[in-house]
JSON list of C-alpha atoms in Angstrom, two decimals:
[
{"chain": "A", "resi": 24, "resn": "MET", "atom": "CA", "xyz": [0.09, 0.08, 0.00]},
{"chain": "A", "resi": 25, "resn": "ARG", "atom": "CA", "xyz": [1.42, 3.15, -0.82]},
{"chain": "A", "resi": 26, "resn": "ILE", "atom": "CA", "xyz": [0.45, 6.37, 0.94]},
{"chain": "A", "resi": 27, "resn": "GLU", "atom": "CA", "xyz": [0.71, 9.95, -1.05]},
{"chain": "A", "resi": 28, "resn": "PRO", "atom": "CA", "xyz": [2.54, 12.80, 0.43]},
{"chain": "A", "resi": 29, "resn": "MET", "atom": "CA", "xyz": [0.55, 15.71, 1.20]},
{"chain": "A", "resi": 30, "resn": "SER", "atom": "CA", "xyz": [0.57, 17.85, -1.76]},
{"chain": "A", "resi": 31, "resn": "ARG", "atom": "CA", "xyz": [-0.72, 21.50, -1.97]},
{"chain": "A", "resi": 32, "resn": "LYS", "atom": "CA", "xyz": [-4.34, 20.28, -3.99]},
{"chain": "A", "resi": 33, "resn": "ASN", "atom": "CA", "xyz": [-4.69, 17.89, -1.21]},
{"chain": "A", "resi": 34, "resn": "GLU", "atom": "CA", "xyz": [-4.02, 20.23, 1.48]},
{"chain": "A", "resi": 35, "resn": "GLU", "atom": "CA", "xyz": [-6.28, 22.93, -0.02]},
{"chain": "A", "resi": 36, "resn": "ALA", "atom": "CA", "xyz": [-9.04, 20.74, -0.44]},
{"chain": "A", "resi": 37, "resn": "ARG", "atom": "CA", "xyz": [-8.76, 19.19, 3.03]},
{"chain": "A", "resi": 38, "resn": "LYS", "atom": "CA", "xyz": [-9.14, 22.92, 3.95]},
{"chain": "A", "resi": 39, "resn": "ILE", "atom": "CA", "xyz": [-12.01, 23.90, 1.90]},
{"chain": "A", "resi": 40, "resn": "LYS", "atom": "CA", "xyz": [-13.95, 20.50, 3.30]},
{"chain": "A", "resi": 41, "resn": "SER", "atom": "CA", "xyz": [-12.92, 21.67, 6.89]},
{"chain": "A", "resi": 42, "resn": "LYS", "atom": "CA", "xyz": [-14.60, 25.38, 6.19]},
{"chain": "A", "resi": 43, "resn": "LYS", "atom": "CA", "xyz": [-17.58, 23.96, 4.97]},
{"chain": "A", "resi": 44, "resn": "SER", "atom": "CA", "xyz": [-17.94, 21.41, 7.81]},
{"chain": "A", "resi": 45, "resn": "LYS", "atom": "CA", "xyz": [-17.55, 24.50, 10.27]},
{"chain": "A", "resi": 46, "resn": "LEU", "atom": "CA", "xyz": [-20.11, 26.29, 8.24]},
{"chain": "A", "resi": 47, "resn": "ARG", "atom": "CA", "xyz": [-22.59, 23.53, 8.48]},
{"chain": "A", "resi": 48, "resn": "LYS", "atom": "CA", "xyz": [-22.47, 22.79, 11.89]},
{"chain": "A", "resi": 49, "resn": "GLN", "atom": "CA", "xyz": [-23.02, 26.68, 12.46]},
{"chain": "A", "resi": 50, "resn": "GLY", "atom": "CA", "xyz": [-26.02, 26.55, 10.41]},
{"chain": "A", "resi": 51, "resn": "LYS", "atom": "CA", "xyz": [-24.72, 28.77, 7.56]},
{"chain": "A", "resi": 52, "resn": "SER", "atom": "CA", "xyz": [-24.54, 27.73, 3.57]},
{"chain": "A", "resi": 53, "resn": "ALA", "atom": "CA", "xyz": [-21.17, 26.82, 2.58]},
{"chain": "A", "resi": 54, "resn": "GLY", "atom": "CA", "xyz": [-21.77, 28.02, -0.87]},
{"chain": "A", "resi": 55, "resn": "LYS", "atom": "CA", "xyz": [-23.85, 30.71, -2.38]},
{"chain": "A", "resi": 56, "resn": "THR", "atom": "CA", "xyz": [-27.38, 30.49, -2.88]},
{"chain": "A", "resi": 57, "resn": "GLU", "atom": "CA", "xyz": [-28.51, 30.27, -6.54]},
{"chain": "A", "resi": 58, "resn": "GLU", "atom": "CA", "xyz": [-31.83, 31.55, -7.53]},
{"chain": "A", "resi": 59, "resn": "ILE", "atom": "CA", "xyz": [-34.08, 29.12, -9.44]},
{"chain": "A", "resi": 60, "resn": "SER", "atom": "CA", "xyz": [-33.87, 29.76, -12.94]},
{"chain": "A", "resi": 61, "resn": "SER", "atom": "CA", "xyz": [-36.40, 26.98, -14.11]},
{"chain": "A", "resi": 62, "resn": "PRO", "atom": "CA", "xyz": [-39.97, 28.18, -14.38]},
{"chain": "A", "resi": 63, "resn": "LEU", "atom": "CA", "xyz": [-41.45, 24.73, -14.22]},
{"chain": "A", "resi": 64, "resn": "LEU", "atom": "CA", "xyz": [-39.42, 24.26, -11.16]},
{"chain": "A", "resi": 65, "resn": "LYS", "atom": "CA", "xyz": [-40.77, 27.31, -9.43]},
{"chain": "A", "resi": 66, "resn": "ASP", "atom": "CA", "xyz": [-44.03, 26.62, -10.22]},
{"chain": "A", "resi": 67, "resn": "LEU", "atom": "CA", "xyz": [-43.82, 23.13, -8.93]},
{"chain": "A", "resi": 68, "resn": "ILE", "atom": "CA", "xyz": [-42.50, 24.40, -5.65]},
{"chain": "A", "resi": 69, "resn": "LEU", "atom": "CA", "xyz": [-45.29, 26.94, -5.22]},
{"chain": "A", "resi": 70, "resn": "GLU", "atom": "CA", "xyz": [-47.81, 24.31, -6.17]},
{"chain": "A", "resi": 71, "resn": "LYS", "atom": "CA", "xyz": [-46.53, 22.06, -3.45]},
{"chain": "A", "resi": 72, "resn": "ILE", "atom": "CA", "xyz": [-46.33, 25.02, -0.80]},
{"chain": "A", "resi": 73, "resn": "ASP", "atom": "CA", "xyz": [-49.92, 26.32, -1.64]},
{"chain": "A", "resi": 74, "resn": "GLU", "atom": "CA", "xyz": [-51.55, 22.61, -1.44]},
{"chain": "A", "resi": 75, "resn": "ARG", "atom": "CA", "xyz": [-50.01, 22.45, 2.02]},
{"chain": "A", "resi": 76, "resn": "ALA", "atom": "CA", "xyz": [-51.13, 25.85, 2.84]},
{"chain": "A", "resi": 77, "resn": "ASP", "atom": "CA", "xyz": [-54.89, 24.83, 1.45]},
{"chain": "A", "resi": 78, "resn": "VAL", "atom": "CA", "xyz": [-55.00, 21.73, 4.14]},
{"chain": "A", "resi": 79, "resn": "LEU", "atom": "CA", "xyz": [-53.88, 24.22, 6.88]},
{"chain": "A", "resi": 80, "resn": "LEU", "atom": "CA", "xyz": [-56.47, 26.33, 5.99]},
{"chain": "A", "resi": 81, "resn": "ARG", "atom": "CA", "xyz": [-59.29, 23.79, 5.55]},
{"chain": "A", "resi": 82, "resn": "GLU", "atom": "CA", "xyz": [-58.11, 22.69, 9.18]},
{"chain": "A", "resi": 83, "resn": "VAL", "atom": "CA", "xyz": [-58.21, 26.27, 10.65]},
{"chain": "A", "resi": 84, "resn": "ILE", "atom": "CA", "xyz": [-61.57, 26.57, 9.07]},
{"chain": "A", "resi": 85, "resn": "GLU", "atom": "CA", "xyz": [-62.76, 23.31, 10.46]},
{"chain": "A", "resi": 86, "resn": "GLY", "atom": "CA", "xyz": [-61.49, 23.99, 13.94]},
{"chain": "A", "resi": 87, "resn": "GLY", "atom": "CA", "xyz": [-63.31, 27.30, 13.91]},
{"chain": "A", "resi": 88, "resn": "ASN", "atom": "CA", "xyz": [-66.50, 25.80, 12.83]},
{"chain": "A", "resi": 89, "resn": "GLU", "atom": "CA", "xyz": [-66.34, 23.12, 15.64]},
{"chain": "A", "resi": 90, "resn": "PHE", "atom": "CA", "xyz": [-65.70, 26.11, 18.12]},
{"chain": "A", "resi": 91, "resn": "ALA", "atom": "CA", "xyz": [-68.60, 28.26, 16.84]},
{"chain": "A", "resi": 92, "resn": "ARG", "atom": "CA", "xyz": [-71.01, 25.47, 17.16]},
{"chain": "A", "resi": 93, "resn": "SER", "atom": "CA", "xyz": [-69.64, 24.10, 20.58]},
{"chain": "A", "resi": 94, "resn": "PRO", "atom": "CA", "xyz": [-67.89, 27.04, 22.20]},
{"chain": "A", "resi": 95, "resn": "THR", "atom": "CA", "xyz": [-65.66, 24.73, 25.04]},
{"chain": "A", "resi": 96, "resn": "TYR", "atom": "CA", "xyz": [-62.37, 25.65, 26.16]},
{"chain": "A", "resi": 97, "resn": "LYS", "atom": "CA", "xyz": [-61.10, 22.43, 24.37]},
{"chain": "A", "resi": 98, "resn": "HIS", "atom": "CA", "xyz": [-62.41, 23.62, 21.09]},
{"chain": "A", "resi": 99, "resn": "LEU", "atom": "CA", "xyz": [-60.89, 27.21, 21.32]},
{"chain": "A", "resi": 100, "resn": "LYS", "atom": "CA", "xyz": [-57.15, 25.77, 22.26]},
{"chain": "A", "resi": 101, "resn": "GLU", "atom": "CA", "xyz": [-57.64, 23.36, 19.56]},
{"chain": "A", "resi": 102, "resn": "TYR", "atom": "CA", "xyz": [-58.63, 26.35, 17.22]},
{"chain": "A", "resi": 103, "resn": "GLU", "atom": "CA", "xyz": [-55.86, 28.36, 18.31]},
{"chain": "A", "resi": 104, "resn": "LYS", "atom": "CA", "xyz": [-53.56, 25.67, 17.76]},
{"chain": "A", "resi": 105, "resn": "ARG", "atom": "CA", "xyz": [-54.55, 25.14, 14.55]},
{"chain": "A", "resi": 106, "resn": "VAL", "atom": "CA", "xyz": [-54.45, 29.03, 13.73]},
{"chain": "A", "resi": 107, "resn": "LYS", "atom": "CA", "xyz": [-50.61, 29.20, 15.05]},
{"chain": "A", "resi": 108, "resn": "ARG", "atom": "CA", "xyz": [-49.82, 26.35, 12.79]},
{"chain": "A", "resi": 109, "resn": "PHE", "atom": "CA", "xyz": [-51.12, 27.79, 9.55]},
{"chain": "A", "resi": 110, "resn": "ILE", "atom": "CA", "xyz": [-49.47, 31.42, 10.55]},
{"chain": "A", "resi": 111, "resn": "THR", "atom": "CA", "xyz": [-46.11, 29.79, 11.34]},
{"chain": "A", "resi": 112, "resn": "TYR", "atom": "CA", "xyz": [-46.24, 27.88, 7.89]},
{"chain": "A", "resi": 113, "resn": "ILE", "atom": "CA", "xyz": [-47.48, 30.69, 6.02]},
{"chain": "A", "resi": 114, "resn": "VAL", "atom": "CA", "xyz": [-44.66, 33.02, 7.50]},
{"chain": "A", "resi": 115, "resn": "GLU", "atom": "CA", "xyz": [-41.79, 30.46, 7.56]},
{"chain": "A", "resi": 116, "resn": "LYS", "atom": "CA", "xyz": [-42.16, 28.66, 4.16]},
{"chain": "A", "resi": 117, "resn": "GLU", "atom": "CA", "xyz": [-44.52, 30.53, 1.74]},
{"chain": "A", "resi": 118, "resn": "PHE", "atom": "CA", "xyz": [-43.41, 33.99, 2.59]},
{"chain": "A", "resi": 119, "resn": "LYS", "atom": "CA", "xyz": [-39.75, 32.82, 2.46]},
{"chain": "A", "resi": 120, "resn": "VAL", "atom": "CA", "xyz": [-40.29, 30.74, -0.71]},
{"chain": "A", "resi": 121, "resn": "ARG", "atom": "CA", "xyz": [-42.02, 33.18, -2.86]},
{"chain": "A", "resi": 122, "resn": "GLU", "atom": "CA", "xyz": [-39.49, 36.19, -1.60]},
{"chain": "A", "resi": 123, "resn": "GLU", "atom": "CA", "xyz": [-36.54, 33.63, -3.00]},
{"chain": "A", "resi": 124, "resn": "LEU", "atom": "CA", "xyz": [-38.54, 33.15, -6.18]},
{"chain": "A", "resi": 125, "resn": "LYS", "atom": "CA", "xyz": [-38.94, 37.08, -6.44]},
{"chain": "A", "resi": 126, "resn": "LYS", "atom": "CA", "xyz": [-42.72, 36.32, -6.53]},
{"chain": "A", "resi": 127, "resn": "THR", "atom": "CA", "xyz": [-43.75, 38.75, -3.77]},
{"chain": "A", "resi": 128, "resn": "LYS", "atom": "CA", "xyz": [-44.92, 41.87, -4.90]},
{"chain": "A", "resi": 129, "resn": "GLY", "atom": "CA", "xyz": [-46.94, 44.08, -2.69]},
{"chain": "A", "resi": 130, "resn": "LYS", "atom": "CA", "xyz": [-46.26, 41.88, 0.52]},
{"chain": "A", "resi": 131, "resn": "THR", "atom": "CA", "xyz": [-44.19, 42.91, 2.89]},
{"chain": "A", "resi": 132, "resn": "ARG", "atom": "CA", "xyz": [-42.82, 41.88, 6.40]},
{"chain": "A", "resi": 133, "resn": "VAL", "atom": "CA", "xyz": [-44.76, 44.77, 7.86]},
{"chain": "A", "resi": 134, "resn": "ASP", "atom": "CA", "xyz": [-48.04, 43.61, 6.33]},
{"chain": "A", "resi": 135, "resn": "LEU", "atom": "CA", "xyz": [-47.58, 40.11, 7.81]},
{"chain": "A", "resi": 136, "resn": "CYS", "atom": "CA", "xyz": [-46.88, 41.38, 11.33]},
{"chain": "A", "resi": 137, "resn": "VAL", "atom": "CA", "xyz": [-50.03, 43.31, 11.38]},
{"chain": "A", "resi": 138, "resn": "ILE", "atom": "CA", "xyz": [-52.13, 40.90, 10.42]},
{"chain": "A", "resi": 139, "resn": "VAL", "atom": "CA", "xyz": [-50.64, 38.39, 12.49]},
{"chain": "A", "resi": 140, "resn": "ASP", "atom": "CA", "xyz": [-51.08, 40.83, 15.44]},
{"chain": "A", "resi": 141, "resn": "GLU", "atom": "CA", "xyz": [-54.86, 41.50, 14.37]},
{"chain": "A", "resi": 142, "resn": "VAL", "atom": "CA", "xyz": [-55.22, 37.51, 14.66]},
{"chain": "A", "resi": 143, "resn": "ASN", "atom": "CA", "xyz": [-53.60, 37.16, 17.74]},
{"chain": "A", "resi": 144, "resn": "SER", "atom": "CA", "xyz": [-56.09, 40.05, 19.09]},
{"chain": "A", "resi": 145, "resn": "GLN", "atom": "CA", "xyz": [-59.18, 38.22, 17.74]},
{"chain": "A", "resi": 146, "resn": "LEU", "atom": "CA", "xyz": [-58.09, 35.21, 19.51]},
{"chain": "A", "resi": 147, "resn": "LYS", "atom": "CA", "xyz": [-57.33, 36.96, 22.75]},
{"chain": "A", "resi": 148, "resn": "ASP", "atom": "CA", "xyz": [-60.99, 38.35, 22.33]},
{"chain": "A", "resi": 149, "resn": "LEU", "atom": "CA", "xyz": [-62.59, 35.04, 22.18]},
{"chain": "A", "resi": 150, "resn": "ALA", "atom": "CA", "xyz": [-60.61, 33.60, 24.92]},
{"chain": "A", "resi": 151, "resn": "GLU", "atom": "CA", "xyz": [-61.75, 36.59, 27.09]},
{"chain": "A", "resi": 152, "resn": "ARG", "atom": "CA", "xyz": [-65.52, 36.23, 25.97]},
{"chain": "A", "resi": 153, "resn": "MET", "atom": "CA", "xyz": [-65.33, 32.59, 26.70]},
{"chain": "A", "resi": 154, "resn": "MET", "atom": "CA", "xyz": [-63.84, 33.13, 30.39]},
{"chain": "A", "resi": 155, "resn": "LYS", "atom": "CA", "xyz": [-66.56, 35.81, 31.14]},
{"chain": "A", "resi": 156, "resn": "GLY", "atom": "CA", "xyz": [-69.01, 33.22, 30.24]},
{"chain": "A", "resi": 157, "resn": "GLU", "atom": "CA", "xyz": [-70.66, 34.56, 26.99]},
{"chain": "A", "resi": 158, "resn": "ARG", "atom": "CA", "xyz": [-72.37, 31.84, 25.36]},
{"chain": "A", "resi": 159, "resn": "ASP", "atom": "CA", "xyz": [-73.52, 33.49, 22.19]},
{"chain": "A", "resi": 160, "resn": "THR", "atom": "CA", "xyz": [-72.45, 31.33, 19.54]},
{"chain": "A", "resi": 161, "resn": "LEU", "atom": "CA", "xyz": [-73.49, 34.19, 16.68]},
{"chain": "A", "resi": 162, "resn": "VAL", "atom": "CA", "xyz": [-70.66, 36.27, 18.27]},
{"chain": "A", "resi": 163, "resn": "TYR", "atom": "CA", "xyz": [-68.27, 33.08, 18.01]},
{"chain": "A", "resi": 164, "resn": "ALA", "atom": "CA", "xyz": [-69.18, 32.80, 14.45]},
{"chain": "A", "resi": 165, "resn": "ALA", "atom": "CA", "xyz": [-68.46, 36.06, 13.33]},
{"chain": "A", "resi": 166, "resn": "LYS", "atom": "CA", "xyz": [-65.18, 36.17, 15.08]},
{"chain": "A", "resi": 167, "resn": "VAL", "atom": "CA", "xyz": [-64.05, 32.94, 13.65]},
{"chain": "A", "resi": 168, "resn": "ASP", "atom": "CA", "xyz": [-65.44, 34.52, 10.28]},
{"chain": "A", "resi": 169, "resn": "GLU", "atom": "CA", "xyz": [-63.34, 37.67, 10.93]},
{"chain": "A", "resi": 170, "resn": "ILE", "atom": "CA", "xyz": [-60.31, 35.67, 11.67]},
{"chain": "A", "resi": 171, "resn": "LYS", "atom": "CA", "xyz": [-60.70, 33.39, 8.58]},
{"chain": "A", "resi": 172, "resn": "GLY", "atom": "CA", "xyz": [-61.05, 36.52, 6.81]},
{"chain": "A", "resi": 173, "resn": "LEU", "atom": "CA", "xyz": [-57.62, 37.72, 8.23]},
{"chain": "A", "resi": 174, "resn": "LEU", "atom": "CA", "xyz": [-55.84, 34.35, 7.41]},
{"chain": "A", "resi": 175, "resn": "LEU", "atom": "CA", "xyz": [-57.15, 34.81, 3.64]},
{"chain": "A", "resi": 176, "resn": "ASP", "atom": "CA", "xyz": [-55.55, 38.03, 3.81]},
{"chain": "A", "resi": 177, "resn": "LEU", "atom": "CA", "xyz": [-52.17, 36.71, 4.78]},
{"chain": "A", "resi": 178, "resn": "TYR", "atom": "CA", "xyz": [-52.25, 33.72, 2.38]},
{"chain": "A", "resi": 179, "resn": "ARG", "atom": "CA", "xyz": [-53.56, 35.20, -0.70]}
]
């Protein structure tokens, strides 16, 4: 068995690998991120994201309807959990991907924050009304509908 002496190329390659390894451990990218140039690939990525967002939105709507029909603490918490899951997905996945694909026009982080704050305010109002013992399902249905409208604004 023959062992090759350390050459400049081998040493440089080892340094580059070491640097990439350190960056990966720190959670940083080792190379430059490239913009996706294929329109078909962009469309496929956006389609997958939209499918998942549609599923999450349907879950939110179902949870809201369930809460409006039967306003219990359990249903409220489940509804809040679904809303949070939807908002997290939209903010983390869809907005970032659309931003990277240069598809966001008119939506800014400020818009997202305003809508998310309003949704949180509406959820808090729902919880307060429930704690006060208010049992008017029409009020709950109206609040759920308001939240759904805000989420649609966030999504579309």
